[in-house]
Amino acid sequence: MSFRALYVEQQVEKGAVVRHEAQLRTLDDRVLEEAPGDVAHHEGAGDSGAVTIDVDYSALNYKDGLALAGRPGVLRRSPLIPGIDAVGRVEASADPRFSPGESVVLNGDGLGESRNGGLAEKVVVRGEALVRIPDAFSPLHAAAIGTAGFTAMLAVLALERGGVSPDSGDVLVTGAAGGVGSVAVAVLARLGYRVTASTGRAESEGDYLRELGATALLNRADFADAGRPLQKGRWAGAIDVVGGATLANVIAQASYGATVAACGLAGGADLPTTVLPFILRGVTLAGINSVEAPRTLRVEAWSRLASDLDVHLLDTMTTTIGLEDALSAADRILAGEIRGRTVVDVRR
Ligand SMILES: NC(=O)c1ccc[n+]([C@@H]2O[C@H](COP(=O)([O-])OP(=O)(O)OC[C@H]3O[C@@H](n4cnc5c(N)ncnc54)[C@H](OP(=O)(O)O)[C@@H]3O)[C@@H](O)[C@H]2O)c1
Protein backbone atom coordinates (compact mmCIF):
# COMPACT_ATOMS: atom_id res chain seq x y z
CA MET A 1 0.00 0.00 0.00
CA SER A 2 1.17 3.53 -0.66
CA PHE A 3 0.39 6.91 0.89
CA ARG A 4 1.16 10.58 0.16
CA ALA A 5 3.52 12.49 2.40
CA LEU A 6 5.85 15.43 2.51
CA TYR A 7 9.40 14.15 2.60
CA VAL A 8 12.47 16.03 3.73
CA GLU A 9 16.06 15.06 2.97
CA GLN A 10 18.76 17.16 4.50
CA GLN A 11 22.44 17.07 5.24
CA VAL A 12 23.84 18.92 8.23
CA GLU A 13 27.52 19.66 8.73
CA LYS A 14 28.79 21.41 11.87
CA GLY A 15 25.27 22.58 12.72
CA ALA A 16 24.66 24.11 9.28
CA VAL A 17 22.27 22.68 6.67
CA VAL A 18 24.37 22.18 3.53
CA ARG A 19 21.75 20.31 1.47
CA HIS A 20 17.96 20.40 1.80
CA GLU A 21 15.10 19.05 -0.27
CA ALA A 22 11.43 18.99 0.72
CA GLN A 23 8.79 17.63 -1.62
CA LEU A 24 5.46 15.80 -1.92
CA ARG A 25 6.07 12.08 -2.48
CA THR A 26 4.09 8.86 -2.73
CA LEU A 27 5.69 6.39 -0.33
CA ASP A 28 5.30 2.72 0.40
CA ASP A 29 3.79 1.80 3.82
CA ARG A 30 6.99 -0.06 4.59
CA VAL A 31 8.76 3.29 5.07
CA LEU A 32 6.91 3.54 8.39
CA GLU A 33 8.22 0.18 9.56
CA GLU A 34 11.76 0.32 8.32
CA ALA A 35 13.00 3.67 9.53
CA PRO A 36 15.20 3.49 12.61
CA GLY A 37 13.71 5.49 15.47
CA ASP A 38 10.16 4.92 14.30
CA VAL A 39 7.69 3.42 16.71
CA ALA A 40 6.88 0.32 14.69
CA HIS A 41 10.58 -0.42 14.41
CA HIS A 42 11.43 0.02 18.10
CA GLU A 43 12.30 -3.00 20.10
CA GLY A 44 9.74 -3.02 22.87
CA ALA A 45 7.37 -0.84 20.85
CA GLY A 46 4.62 -3.04 22.29
CA ASP A 47 5.41 -1.61 25.74
CA SER A 48 3.74 1.61 24.80
CA GLY A 49 1.81 0.09 21.92
CA ALA A 50 2.33 1.28 18.38
CA VAL A 51 -0.84 2.76 16.90
CA THR A 52 -1.29 3.20 13.14
CA ILE A 53 -3.37 6.23 12.22
CA ASP A 54 -5.08 7.15 8.98
CA VAL A 55 -4.27 10.85 9.11
CA ASP A 56 -6.87 13.42 8.04
CA TYR A 57 -5.21 16.60 9.24
CA SER A 58 -1.88 17.92 10.40
CA ALA A 59 -0.97 21.55 11.04
CA LEU A 60 1.71 24.06 10.27
CA ASN A 61 3.56 24.98 13.45
CA TYR A 62 6.62 27.19 13.73
CA LYS A 63 8.77 24.06 14.10
CA ASP A 64 7.25 22.56 10.93
CA GLY A 65 8.17 25.79 9.16
CA LEU A 66 11.78 25.36 10.32
CA ALA A 67 11.88 21.73 9.14
CA LEU A 68 10.27 22.43 5.75
CA ALA A 69 12.39 25.52 5.06
CA GLY A 70 15.65 23.71 5.75
CA ARG A 71 16.58 25.46 9.00
CA PRO A 72 18.67 23.44 11.45
CA GLY A 73 17.57 22.19 14.87
CA VAL A 74 14.32 20.30 14.24
CA LEU A 75 15.10 17.25 12.10
CA ARG A 76 17.06 14.72 14.13
CA ARG A 77 17.44 12.37 11.16
CA SER A 78 17.13 12.35 7.40
CA PRO A 79 15.15 11.50 5.36
CA LEU A 80 12.06 12.18 7.44
CA ILE A 81 8.36 12.92 7.07
CA PRO A 82 7.84 16.25 8.90
CA GLY A 83 4.76 17.29 10.89
CA ILE A 84 4.65 17.51 14.70
CA ASP A 85 0.84 17.10 14.79
CA ALA A 86 -1.39 14.29 13.55
CA VAL A 87 -5.19 13.98 13.72
CA GLY A 88 -7.03 11.01 12.29
CA ARG A 89 -8.67 7.62 12.85
CA VAL A 90 -7.04 4.58 14.42
CA GLU A 91 -6.41 1.96 11.73
CA ALA A 92 -4.72 -0.63 13.98
CA SER A 93 -3.54 -0.58 17.58
CA ALA A 94 -1.17 -2.68 19.68
CA ASP A 95 -2.25 -0.50 22.61
CA PRO A 96 -5.41 -1.86 24.29
CA ARG A 97 -6.51 1.69 25.15
CA PHE A 98 -7.29 2.41 21.47
CA SER A 99 -9.62 0.71 18.98
CA PRO A 100 -9.88 0.95 15.20
CA GLY A 101 -12.06 3.85 14.04
CA GLU A 102 -11.49 6.11 17.07
CA SER A 103 -10.70 9.77 16.38
CA VAL A 104 -7.38 10.70 17.95
CA VAL A 105 -4.83 13.51 18.15
CA LEU A 106 -1.09 13.40 18.73
CA ASN A 107 1.11 16.43 19.48
CA GLY A 108 4.89 16.23 19.54
CA ASP A 109 6.42 13.11 21.09
CA GLY A 110 9.21 13.30 18.50
CA LEU A 111 6.87 13.30 15.48
CA GLY A 112 8.42 15.25 12.64
CA GLU A 113 11.71 15.49 14.58
CA SER A 114 13.06 12.00 15.34
CA ARG A 115 10.08 9.99 14.06
CA ASN A 116 8.15 10.14 10.81
CA GLY A 117 5.47 12.77 11.35
CA GLY A 118 1.94 13.84 10.54
CA LEU A 119 2.32 15.67 7.21
CA ALA A 120 1.28 12.40 5.57
CA GLU A 121 -1.80 10.24 5.03
CA LYS A 122 -0.45 7.65 7.48
CA VAL A 123 1.61 7.69 10.66
CA VAL A 124 2.62 5.22 13.38
CA VAL A 125 2.71 6.69 16.91
CA ARG A 126 3.15 5.64 20.55
CA GLY A 127 -0.19 4.96 22.22
CA GLU A 128 1.26 6.48 25.40
CA ALA A 129 1.24 9.95 23.81
CA LEU A 130 -2.06 9.60 21.96
CA VAL A 131 -5.23 11.38 23.12
CA ARG A 132 -8.84 10.73 22.12
CA ILE A 133 -10.39 13.87 20.62
CA PRO A 134 -12.80 15.38 23.17
CA ASP A 135 -16.48 15.42 22.07
CA ALA A 136 -16.41 19.23 22.03
CA PHE A 137 -14.12 19.19 18.99
CA SER A 138 -14.30 17.96 15.40
CA PRO A 139 -11.10 16.45 13.94
CA LEU A 140 -10.57 19.78 12.13
CA HIS A 141 -10.82 21.64 15.45
CA ALA A 142 -8.31 19.25 17.03
CA ALA A 143 -5.83 20.00 14.24
CA ALA A 144 -6.53 23.73 14.50
CA ILE A 145 -5.58 23.50 18.18
CA GLY A 146 -2.57 21.28 17.42
CA THR A 147 0.74 21.69 19.21
CA ALA A 148 0.31 25.47 19.40
CA GLY A 149 -3.04 25.31 21.20
CA PHE A 150 -1.93 22.40 23.36
CA THR A 151 1.15 24.44 24.35
CA ALA A 152 -0.99 27.50 25.10
CA MET A 153 -3.07 25.37 27.48
CA LEU A 154 0.06 23.92 29.12
CA ALA A 155 1.15 27.52 29.73
CA VAL A 156 -2.25 28.44 31.21
CA LEU A 157 -1.99 25.41 33.53
CA ALA A 158 1.51 26.60 34.55
CA LEU A 159 0.13 30.04 35.48
CA GLU A 160 -2.62 28.40 37.53
CA ARG A 161 -0.10 26.16 39.29
CA GLY A 162 1.89 29.28 40.08
CA GLY A 163 -1.18 30.67 41.86
CA VAL A 164 -2.19 33.17 39.16
CA SER A 165 -5.95 33.76 38.93
CA PRO A 166 -8.15 36.35 37.19
CA ASP A 167 -8.17 38.33 40.48
CA SER A 168 -4.35 38.53 40.59
CA GLY A 169 -4.10 41.31 38.00
CA ASP A 170 -3.39 41.79 34.30
CA VAL A 171 -1.77 39.06 32.21
CA LEU A 172 0.35 39.49 29.08
CA VAL A 173 0.63 37.31 25.96
CA THR A 174 3.48 37.98 23.52
CA GLY A 175 3.50 36.95 19.85
CA ALA A 176 -0.24 37.23 20.31
CA ALA A 177 -1.34 37.00 16.67
CA GLY A 178 0.56 33.73 16.13
CA GLY A 179 -0.65 30.18 16.89
CA VAL A 180 0.30 29.78 20.56
CA GLY A 181 -0.52 33.44 21.23
CA SER A 182 -3.99 33.38 19.66
CA VAL A 183 -5.13 30.33 21.63
CA ALA A 184 -3.56 31.71 24.83
CA VAL A 185 -5.45 35.03 24.44
CA ALA A 186 -8.76 33.26 23.74
CA VAL A 187 -8.46 30.81 26.66
CA LEU A 188 -7.27 33.39 29.21
CA ALA A 189 -10.04 35.83 28.24
CA ARG A 190 -12.68 33.11 28.51
CA LEU A 191 -11.36 32.23 31.97
CA GLY A 192 -11.98 35.84 33.02
CA TYR A 193 -8.46 37.30 32.86
CA ARG A 194 -7.78 40.84 31.65
CA VAL A 195 -5.44 40.06 28.76
CA THR A 196 -2.93 42.43 27.18
CA ALA A 197 -1.71 41.24 23.78
CA SER A 198 1.74 42.19 22.52
CA THR A 199 1.99 42.09 18.74
CA GLY A 200 3.96 43.51 15.84
CA ARG A 201 0.75 43.62 13.81
CA ALA A 202 -1.59 45.82 15.87
CA GLU A 203 -2.76 47.64 12.77
CA SER A 204 -3.79 44.61 10.75
CA GLU A 205 -4.62 42.19 13.59
CA GLY A 206 -5.87 44.52 16.34
CA ASP A 207 -9.56 43.79 15.69
CA TYR A 208 -8.82 40.07 15.49
CA LEU A 209 -7.05 40.11 18.87
CA ARG A 210 -9.86 42.11 20.49
CA GLU A 211 -12.35 39.61 19.11
CA LEU A 212 -10.34 36.82 20.77
CA GLY A 213 -10.70 38.71 24.06
CA ALA A 214 -7.66 40.98 24.42
CA THR A 215 -8.59 44.12 26.36
CA ALA A 216 -5.39 46.03 25.54
CA LEU A 217 -2.72 45.89 22.83
CA LEU A 218 0.98 46.71 23.05
CA ASN A 219 3.48 47.07 20.25
CA ARG A 220 6.07 44.31 20.37
CA ALA A 221 8.76 46.91 19.59
CA ASP A 222 8.26 48.13 23.20
CA PHE A 223 9.82 44.85 24.38
CA ALA A 224 12.51 44.48 21.74
CA ASP A 225 15.43 46.28 23.40
CA ALA A 226 17.02 45.04 26.60
CA GLY A 227 15.77 47.25 29.43
CA ARG A 228 16.52 47.48 33.15
CA PRO A 229 16.35 44.11 34.96
CA LEU A 230 13.64 45.47 37.29
CA GLN A 231 10.95 47.68 35.81
CA LYS A 232 7.52 48.72 37.07
CA GLY A 233 5.59 45.54 37.98
CA ARG A 234 2.64 45.23 35.60
CA TRP A 235 1.86 41.56 35.03
CA ALA A 236 0.44 38.96 37.42
CA GLY A 237 1.23 36.36 34.77
CA ALA A 238 2.57 36.16 31.24
CA ILE A 239 2.83 33.70 28.37
CA ASP A 240 5.82 34.37 26.13
CA VAL A 241 6.65 32.79 22.77
CA VAL A 242 9.33 35.27 21.72
CA GLY A 243 12.28 34.74 24.10
CA GLY A 244 15.37 36.98 23.97
CA ALA A 245 15.10 40.61 25.12
CA THR A 246 11.29 40.36 24.98
CA LEU A 247 11.19 37.64 27.63
CA ALA A 248 13.78 39.53 29.72
CA ASN A 249 11.56 42.65 29.66
CA VAL A 250 8.45 40.61 30.47
CA ILE A 251 10.24 39.13 33.51
CA ALA A 252 11.43 42.62 34.51
CA GLN A 253 7.80 43.85 34.42
CA ALA A 254 6.41 40.88 36.34
CA SER A 255 4.65 41.83 39.60
CA TYR A 256 5.48 40.31 42.98
CA GLY A 257 4.77 36.54 42.92
CA ALA A 258 4.00 36.44 39.19
CA THR A 259 4.51 33.40 36.99
CA VAL A 260 5.90 33.79 33.48
CA ALA A 261 5.55 30.80 31.14
CA ALA A 262 8.37 30.57 28.58
CA CYS A 263 7.19 28.67 25.49
CA GLY A 264 9.20 29.79 22.52
CA LEU A 265 12.07 31.51 20.77
CA ALA A 266 10.46 33.23 17.77
CA GLY A 267 12.66 36.26 18.58
CA GLY A 268 15.74 34.49 19.94
CA ALA A 269 17.04 31.78 22.23
CA ASP A 270 19.05 33.98 24.59
CA LEU A 271 17.74 35.42 27.84
CA PRO A 272 19.54 38.60 28.89
CA THR A 273 18.23 38.93 32.45
CA THR A 274 19.53 38.89 36.03
CA VAL A 275 18.46 37.09 39.20
CA LEU A 276 16.86 40.31 40.56
CA PRO A 277 13.25 39.67 39.46
CA PHE A 278 13.46 36.21 41.00
CA ILE A 279 15.00 37.12 44.35
CA LEU A 280 13.37 40.55 44.82
CA ARG A 281 9.91 39.89 43.38
CA GLY A 282 9.57 36.14 43.81
CA VAL A 283 8.89 35.73 40.10
CA THR A 284 8.62 32.16 38.80
CA LEU A 285 9.80 31.32 35.31
CA ALA A 286 7.92 28.20 34.17
CA GLY A 287 9.34 26.30 31.20
CA ILE A 288 6.87 24.68 28.81
CA ASN A 289 7.73 21.53 26.85
CA SER A 290 4.85 20.14 24.81
CA VAL A 291 6.90 17.47 23.03
CA GLU A 292 7.66 15.37 26.09
CA ALA A 293 4.57 16.13 28.14
CA PRO A 294 3.54 13.02 30.08
CA ARG A 295 0.23 11.34 29.32
CA THR A 296 -1.64 12.66 32.39
CA LEU A 297 -0.75 16.24 31.45
CA ARG A 298 -1.78 15.67 27.81
CA VAL A 299 -5.18 14.36 28.87
CA GLU A 300 -5.63 17.20 31.39
CA ALA A 301 -4.70 19.88 28.82
CA TRP A 302 -7.03 18.49 26.15
CA SER A 303 -9.86 18.21 28.66
CA ARG A 304 -9.33 21.84 29.74
CA LEU A 305 -9.22 22.97 26.10
CA ALA A 306 -12.62 21.30 25.65
CA SER A 307 -14.10 23.39 28.46
CA ASP A 308 -12.12 26.64 28.09
CA LEU A 309 -11.68 27.27 24.35
CA ASP A 310 -14.59 28.69 22.35
CA VAL A 311 -14.77 26.72 19.07
CA HIS A 312 -16.30 29.72 17.27
CA LEU A 313 -13.21 31.77 18.13
CA LEU A 314 -11.05 28.82 17.10
CA ASP A 315 -12.77 28.92 13.70
CA THR A 316 -11.92 32.62 13.32
CA MET A 317 -8.22 31.91 13.87
CA THR A 318 -8.01 28.93 11.47
CA THR A 319 -7.01 28.70 7.80
CA THR A 320 -6.94 25.33 5.98
CA ILE A 321 -4.46 24.46 3.22
CA GLY A 322 -3.60 21.33 1.21
CA LEU A 323 -0.62 19.05 1.84
CA GLU A 324 1.64 20.49 -0.87
CA ASP A 325 0.70 24.08 0.12
CA ALA A 326 2.55 23.53 3.41
CA LEU A 327 5.83 23.74 1.48
CA SER A 328 5.24 27.35 0.44
CA ALA A 329 3.60 28.35 3.75
CA ALA A 330 6.77 27.41 5.69
CA ASP A 331 8.62 30.64 4.93
CA ARG A 332 5.57 32.71 5.83
CA ILE A 333 5.23 31.23 9.32
CA LEU A 334 8.95 31.86 9.94
CA ALA A 335 8.50 35.48 8.80
CA GLY A 336 5.68 35.86 11.36
CA GLU A 337 3.18 36.53 8.56
CA ILE A 338 0.66 33.83 9.42
CA ARG A 339 -2.28 34.71 11.62
CA GLY A 340 -3.52 32.17 14.16
CA ARG A 341 -3.50 28.55 13.11
CA THR A 342 -2.98 26.78 9.79
CA VAL A 343 -4.52 23.32 9.40
CA VAL A 344 -3.10 21.04 6.72
CA ASP A 345 -5.74 18.82 5.08
CA VAL A 346 -3.39 15.97 4.11
CA ARG A 347 -5.97 14.44 1.74
CA ARG A 348 -6.22 17.66 -0.27
N1 LIG B 1 7.74 24.87 24.17
C1 LIG B 1 6.96 24.19 23.34
O1 LIG B 1 6.60 23.05 23.58
C2 LIG B 1 6.48 24.88 22.11
C3 LIG B 1 5.31 24.43 21.46
C4 LIG B 1 4.84 25.18 20.37
C5 LIG B 1 5.54 26.28 19.92
N2 LIG B 1 6.70 26.62 20.56
C6 LIG B 1 7.47 27.79 20.12
O2 LIG B 1 6.67 28.93 20.33
C7 LIG B 1 6.95 29.89 19.32
C8 LIG B 1 5.66 30.28 18.61
O3 LIG B 1 5.12 29.16 17.92
P1 LIG B 1 3.82 29.36 17.01
O4 LIG B 1 3.52 28.04 16.43
O5 LIG B 1 2.79 30.11 17.78
O6 LIG B 1 4.45 30.31 15.88
P2 LIG B 1 3.75 31.49 15.06
O7 LIG B 1 2.35 31.13 14.74
O8 LIG B 1 4.68 31.85 13.98
O9 LIG B 1 3.70 32.71 16.13
C9 LIG B 1 4.84 33.37 16.56
C10 LIG B 1 4.52 34.84 16.74
O10 LIG B 1 5.63 35.46 17.39
C11 LIG B 1 5.76 36.79 16.92
N3 LIG B 1 7.11 36.93 16.35
C12 LIG B 1 7.63 36.27 15.28
N4 LIG B 1 8.90 36.65 15.06
C13 LIG B 1 9.19 37.56 16.01
C14 LIG B 1 10.34 38.33 16.32
N5 LIG B 1 11.47 38.25 15.58
N6 LIG B 1 10.29 39.17 17.38
C15 LIG B 1 9.17 39.29 18.12
N7 LIG B 1 8.04 38.58 17.87
C16 LIG B 1 8.06 37.74 16.83
C17 LIG B 1 4.67 37.00 15.89
O11 LIG B 1 3.53 37.52 16.57
P3 LIG B 1 2.96 39.00 16.29
O12 LIG B 1 2.84 39.14 14.82
O13 LIG B 1 1.66 39.04 17.02
O14 LIG B 1 3.98 39.95 16.87
C18 LIG B 1 4.34 35.59 15.44
O15 LIG B 1 3.05 35.50 14.94
C19 LIG B 1 8.00 29.26 18.42
O16 LIG B 1 9.28 29.64 18.86
C20 LIG B 1 7.80 27.77 18.65
O17 LIG B 1 8.94 27.02 18.37
C21 LIG B 1 7.18 25.95 21.63
XYZ file of C-alpha atoms and ligand atoms in Angstrom:
396
model
C 0.000 0.000 0.000
C 1.167 3.526 -0.661
C 0.386 6.912 0.890
C 1.156 10.580 0.160
C 3.520 12.489 2.399
C 5.851 15.432 2.506
C 9.397 14.147 2.600
C 12.471 16.028 3.732
C 16.055 15.055 2.973
C 18.757 17.164 4.499
C 22.440 17.067 5.241
C 23.841 18.923 8.230
C 27.524 19.659 8.734
C 28.789 21.407 11.871
C 25.268 22.580 12.722
C 24.656 24.108 9.279
C 22.273 22.685 6.673
C 24.370 22.179 3.532
C 21.755 20.311 1.472
C 17.965 20.401 1.800
C 15.103 19.046 -0.267
C 11.427 18.990 0.721
C 8.785 17.626 -1.618
C 5.458 15.805 -1.918
C 6.073 12.080 -2.479
C 4.095 8.858 -2.732
C 5.689 6.392 -0.332
C 5.303 2.718 0.405
C 3.790 1.796 3.821
C 6.994 -0.055 4.594
C 8.757 3.295 5.072
C 6.914 3.544 8.386
C 8.222 0.182 9.562
C 11.759 0.321 8.321
C 13.005 3.672 9.527
C 15.205 3.488 12.609
C 13.708 5.488 15.466
C 10.162 4.916 14.297
C 7.693 3.421 16.712
C 6.884 0.321 14.695
C 10.581 -0.422 14.412
C 11.432 0.024 18.101
C 12.298 -2.998 20.102
C 9.737 -3.020 22.865
C 7.373 -0.844 20.851
C 4.625 -3.042 22.285
C 5.411 -1.614 25.737
C 3.740 1.614 24.805
C 1.810 0.088 21.915
C 2.329 1.279 18.379
C -0.844 2.765 16.899
C -1.285 3.197 13.144
C -3.368 6.233 12.218
C -5.082 7.153 8.979
C -4.271 10.850 9.108
C -6.869 13.419 8.040
C -5.209 16.605 9.242
C -1.885 17.920 10.402
C -0.967 21.545 11.040
C 1.711 24.060 10.266
C 3.557 24.980 13.451
C 6.623 27.192 13.734
C 8.773 24.057 14.100
C 7.248 22.564 10.927
C 8.168 25.793 9.162
C 11.775 25.361 10.316
C 11.877 21.726 9.144
C 10.272 22.425 5.748
C 12.385 25.521 5.061
C 15.653 23.711 5.751
C 16.580 25.459 9.004
C 18.667 23.442 11.450
C 17.569 22.188 14.872
C 14.320 20.305 14.243
C 15.096 17.248 12.104
C 17.063 14.720 14.127
C 17.442 12.373 11.163
C 17.131 12.348 7.397
C 15.153 11.502 5.359
C 12.055 12.178 7.441
C 8.357 12.917 7.074
C 7.839 16.253 8.900
C 4.763 17.293 10.891
C 4.652 17.515 14.697
C 0.844 17.102 14.787
C -1.393 14.292 13.552
C -5.186 13.982 13.716
C -7.033 11.012 12.292
C -8.669 7.617 12.854
C -7.043 4.583 14.416
C -6.411 1.959 11.729
C -4.724 -0.628 13.976
C -3.539 -0.584 17.577
C -1.173 -2.676 19.677
C -2.253 -0.501 22.614
C -5.405 -1.859 24.288
C -6.515 1.694 25.145
C -7.291 2.414 21.474
C -9.619 0.705 18.981
C -9.883 0.951 15.199
C -12.055 3.846 14.045
C -11.494 6.107 17.072
C -10.700 9.768 16.383
C -7.380 10.703 17.955
C -4.830 13.508 18.154
C -1.094 13.399 18.734
C 1.110 16.429 19.477
C 4.887 16.230 19.540
C 6.417 13.106 21.086
C 9.207 13.297 18.505
C 6.872 13.296 15.479
C 8.423 15.250 12.640
C 11.706 15.489 14.578
C 13.064 12.004 15.342
C 10.077 9.991 14.061
C 8.154 10.139 10.812
C 5.467 12.769 11.347
C 1.940 13.838 10.543
C 2.316 15.665 7.206
C 1.277 12.397 5.570
C -1.796 10.244 5.033
C -0.453 7.650 7.482
C 1.610 7.693 10.665
C 2.616 5.221 13.384
C 2.713 6.687 16.910
C 3.152 5.639 20.545
C -0.189 4.963 22.221
C 1.257 6.477 25.400
C 1.239 9.953 23.813
C -2.058 9.603 21.960
C -5.229 11.378 23.125
C -8.844 10.727 22.122
C -10.385 13.866 20.616
C -12.803 15.377 23.175
C -16.477 15.421 22.067
C -16.408 19.231 22.031
C -14.119 19.195 18.988
C -14.302 17.961 15.400
C -11.103 16.450 13.939
C -10.573 19.782 12.126
C -10.820 21.639 15.451
C -8.308 19.248 17.031
C -5.831 20.002 14.241
C -6.527 23.725 14.503
C -5.576 23.501 18.180
C -2.569 21.281 17.422
C 0.739 21.690 19.212
C 0.307 25.472 19.398
C -3.038 25.307 21.199
C -1.929 22.397 23.363
C 1.149 24.443 24.345
C -0.987 27.495 25.098
C -3.066 25.370 27.484
C 0.064 23.921 29.124
C 1.152 27.519 29.730
C -2.246 28.441 31.213
C -1.987 25.413 33.530
C 1.511 26.596 34.551
C 0.127 30.038 35.475
C -2.623 28.401 37.525
C -0.101 26.159 39.294
C 1.886 29.285 40.084
C -1.179 30.666 41.859
C -2.191 33.175 39.157
C -5.951 33.762 38.929
C -8.147 36.353 37.191
C -8.165 38.329 40.480
C -4.352 38.529 40.588
C -4.101 41.305 37.999
C -3.394 41.787 34.296
C -1.770 39.064 32.214
C 0.350 39.485 29.077
C 0.631 37.308 25.959
C 3.484 37.982 23.519
C 3.505 36.953 19.851
C -0.242 37.233 20.309
C -1.336 37.002 16.672
C 0.562 33.726 16.127
C -0.646 30.185 16.885
C 0.296 29.780 20.558
C -0.516 33.435 21.228
C -3.995 33.381 19.656
C -5.135 30.334 21.630
C -3.562 31.715 24.830
C -5.446 35.027 24.441
C -8.760 33.263 23.739
C -8.461 30.807 26.660
C -7.269 33.387 29.213
C -10.041 35.827 28.238
C -12.679 33.112 28.509
C -11.360 32.227 31.971
C -11.979 35.836 33.020
C -8.457 37.299 32.856
C -7.775 40.842 31.648
C -5.442 40.057 28.764
C -2.926 42.428 27.179
C -1.713 41.243 23.779
C 1.740 42.191 22.516
C 1.991 42.089 18.737
C 3.962 43.509 15.842
C 0.751 43.616 13.813
C -1.587 45.819 15.871
C -2.765 47.645 12.768
C -3.788 44.607 10.746
C -4.618 42.193 13.589
C -5.867 44.525 16.339
C -9.560 43.793 15.685
C -8.824 40.067 15.494
C -7.046 40.105 18.870
C -9.859 42.109 20.489
C -12.348 39.607 19.108
C -10.341 36.820 20.767
C -10.695 38.706 24.057
C -7.658 40.983 24.423
C -8.593 44.121 26.362
C -5.386 46.027 25.538
C -2.722 45.887 22.835
C 0.981 46.708 23.055
C 3.478 47.071 20.254
C 6.068 44.311 20.369
C 8.762 46.911 19.595
C 8.259 48.132 23.202
C 9.819 44.854 24.385
C 12.507 44.475 21.739
C 15.427 46.275 23.402
C 17.022 45.038 26.600
C 15.766 47.247 29.428
C 16.516 47.479 33.152
C 16.348 44.112 34.957
C 13.638 45.470 37.294
C 10.949 47.684 35.815
C 7.516 48.720 37.070
C 5.586 45.535 37.983
C 2.635 45.225 35.596
C 1.861 41.558 35.028
C 0.443 38.958 37.422
C 1.226 36.362 34.771
C 2.571 36.155 31.244
C 2.834 33.697 28.373
C 5.824 34.367 26.129
C 6.648 32.791 22.770
C 9.334 35.270 21.720
C 12.280 34.737 24.104
C 15.367 36.985 23.969
C 15.101 40.615 25.119
C 11.290 40.357 24.976
C 11.195 37.640 27.628
C 13.777 39.530 29.715
C 11.558 42.651 29.655
C 8.450 40.611 30.472
C 10.242 39.129 33.506
C 11.432 42.620 34.505
C 7.803 43.853 34.419
C 6.408 40.885 36.344
C 4.649 41.831 39.597
C 5.484 40.313 42.978
C 4.770 36.536 42.924
C 3.996 36.445 39.189
C 4.512 33.397 36.993
C 5.904 33.795 33.479
C 5.546 30.797 31.143
C 8.367 30.567 28.580
C 7.190 28.668 25.495
C 9.201 29.793 22.518
C 12.070 31.511 20.774
C 10.464 33.234 17.775
C 12.656 36.259 18.581
C 15.735 34.492 19.941
C 17.040 31.782 22.231
C 19.049 33.982 24.586
C 17.738 35.416 27.839
C 19.542 38.602 28.893
C 18.231 38.931 32.451
C 19.533 38.888 36.031
C 18.464 37.091 39.198
C 16.863 40.312 40.556
C 13.247 39.672 39.456
C 13.457 36.212 41.001
C 14.997 37.123 44.346
C 13.373 40.551 44.815
C 9.915 39.894 43.378
C 9.566 36.138 43.815
C 8.892 35.731 40.104
C 8.617 32.158 38.802
C 9.802 31.316 35.310
C 7.918 28.201 34.165
C 9.340 26.299 31.196
C 6.869 24.679 28.810
C 7.734 21.527 26.851
C 4.851 20.140 24.810
C 6.897 17.474 23.032
C 7.661 15.365 26.086
C 4.569 16.133 28.142
C 3.536 13.018 30.081
C 0.229 11.340 29.320
C -1.640 12.657 32.387
C -0.750 16.240 31.446
C -1.779 15.673 27.807
C -5.176 14.363 28.870
C -5.631 17.199 31.388
C -4.704 19.884 28.825
C -7.034 18.490 26.146
C -9.860 18.206 28.661
C -9.332 21.843 29.744
C -9.220 22.966 26.096
C -12.622 21.297 25.652
C -14.100 23.392 28.463
C -12.125 26.636 28.090
C -11.681 27.272 24.351
C -14.595 28.687 22.351
C -14.766 26.722 19.073
C -16.296 29.723 17.265
C -13.214 31.773 18.130
C -11.052 28.820 17.102
C -12.774 28.924 13.698
C -11.919 32.616 13.322
C -8.220 31.908 13.872
C -8.013 28.931 11.470
C -7.005 28.697 7.800
C -6.944 25.330 5.984
C -4.459 24.464 3.224
C -3.599 21.331 1.209
C -0.616 19.054 1.836
C 1.638 20.486 -0.872
C 0.695 24.081 0.115
C 2.548 23.533 3.410
C 5.828 23.740 1.485
C 5.243 27.345 0.439
C 3.600 28.352 3.749
C 6.769 27.407 5.686
C 8.623 30.640 4.927
C 5.572 32.714 5.827
C 5.232 31.234 9.315
C 8.952 31.864 9.938
C 8.502 35.475 8.799
C 5.682 35.863 11.360
C 3.180 36.530 8.558
C 0.665 33.830 9.419
C -2.282 34.715 11.623
C -3.523 32.173 14.165
C -3.503 28.552 13.109
C -2.978 26.783 9.789
C -4.520 23.321 9.396
C -3.101 21.039 6.716
C -5.744 18.816 5.079
C -3.386 15.975 4.114
C -5.965 14.440 1.740
C -6.224 17.660 -0.273
N 7.738 24.869 24.168
C 6.958 24.193 23.343
O 6.605 23.045 23.582
C 6.479 24.881 22.110
C 5.313 24.434 21.456
C 4.835 25.179 20.367
C 5.543 26.280 19.919
N 6.695 26.620 20.557
C 7.468 27.785 20.118
O 6.665 28.935 20.334
C 6.955 29.893 19.318
C 5.655 30.277 18.610
O 5.123 29.160 17.923
P 3.819 29.361 17.012
O 3.520 28.041 16.427
O 2.789 30.107 17.780
O 4.446 30.310 15.881
P 3.749 31.493 15.062
O 2.354 31.134 14.740
O 4.676 31.852 13.980
O 3.696 32.709 16.127
C 4.839 33.365 16.557
C 4.522 34.841 16.738
O 5.630 35.459 17.390
C 5.760 36.792 16.918
N 7.108 36.927 16.346
C 7.627 36.272 15.279
N 8.899 36.648 15.056
C 9.194 37.563 16.012
C 10.340 38.332 16.318
N 11.467 38.251 15.585
N 10.291 39.165 17.377
C 9.170 39.288 18.118
N 8.039 38.582 17.865
C 8.060 37.736 16.831
C 4.666 37.005 15.894
O 3.530 37.524 16.575
P 2.958 39.004 16.291
O 2.839 39.136 14.819
O 1.659 39.037 17.021
O 3.982 39.946 16.872
C 4.338 35.591 15.440
O 3.047 35.496 14.942
C 8.003 29.263 18.422
O 9.282 29.636 18.860
C 7.797 27.772 18.649
O 8.944 27.019 18.366
C 7.176 25.948 21.631
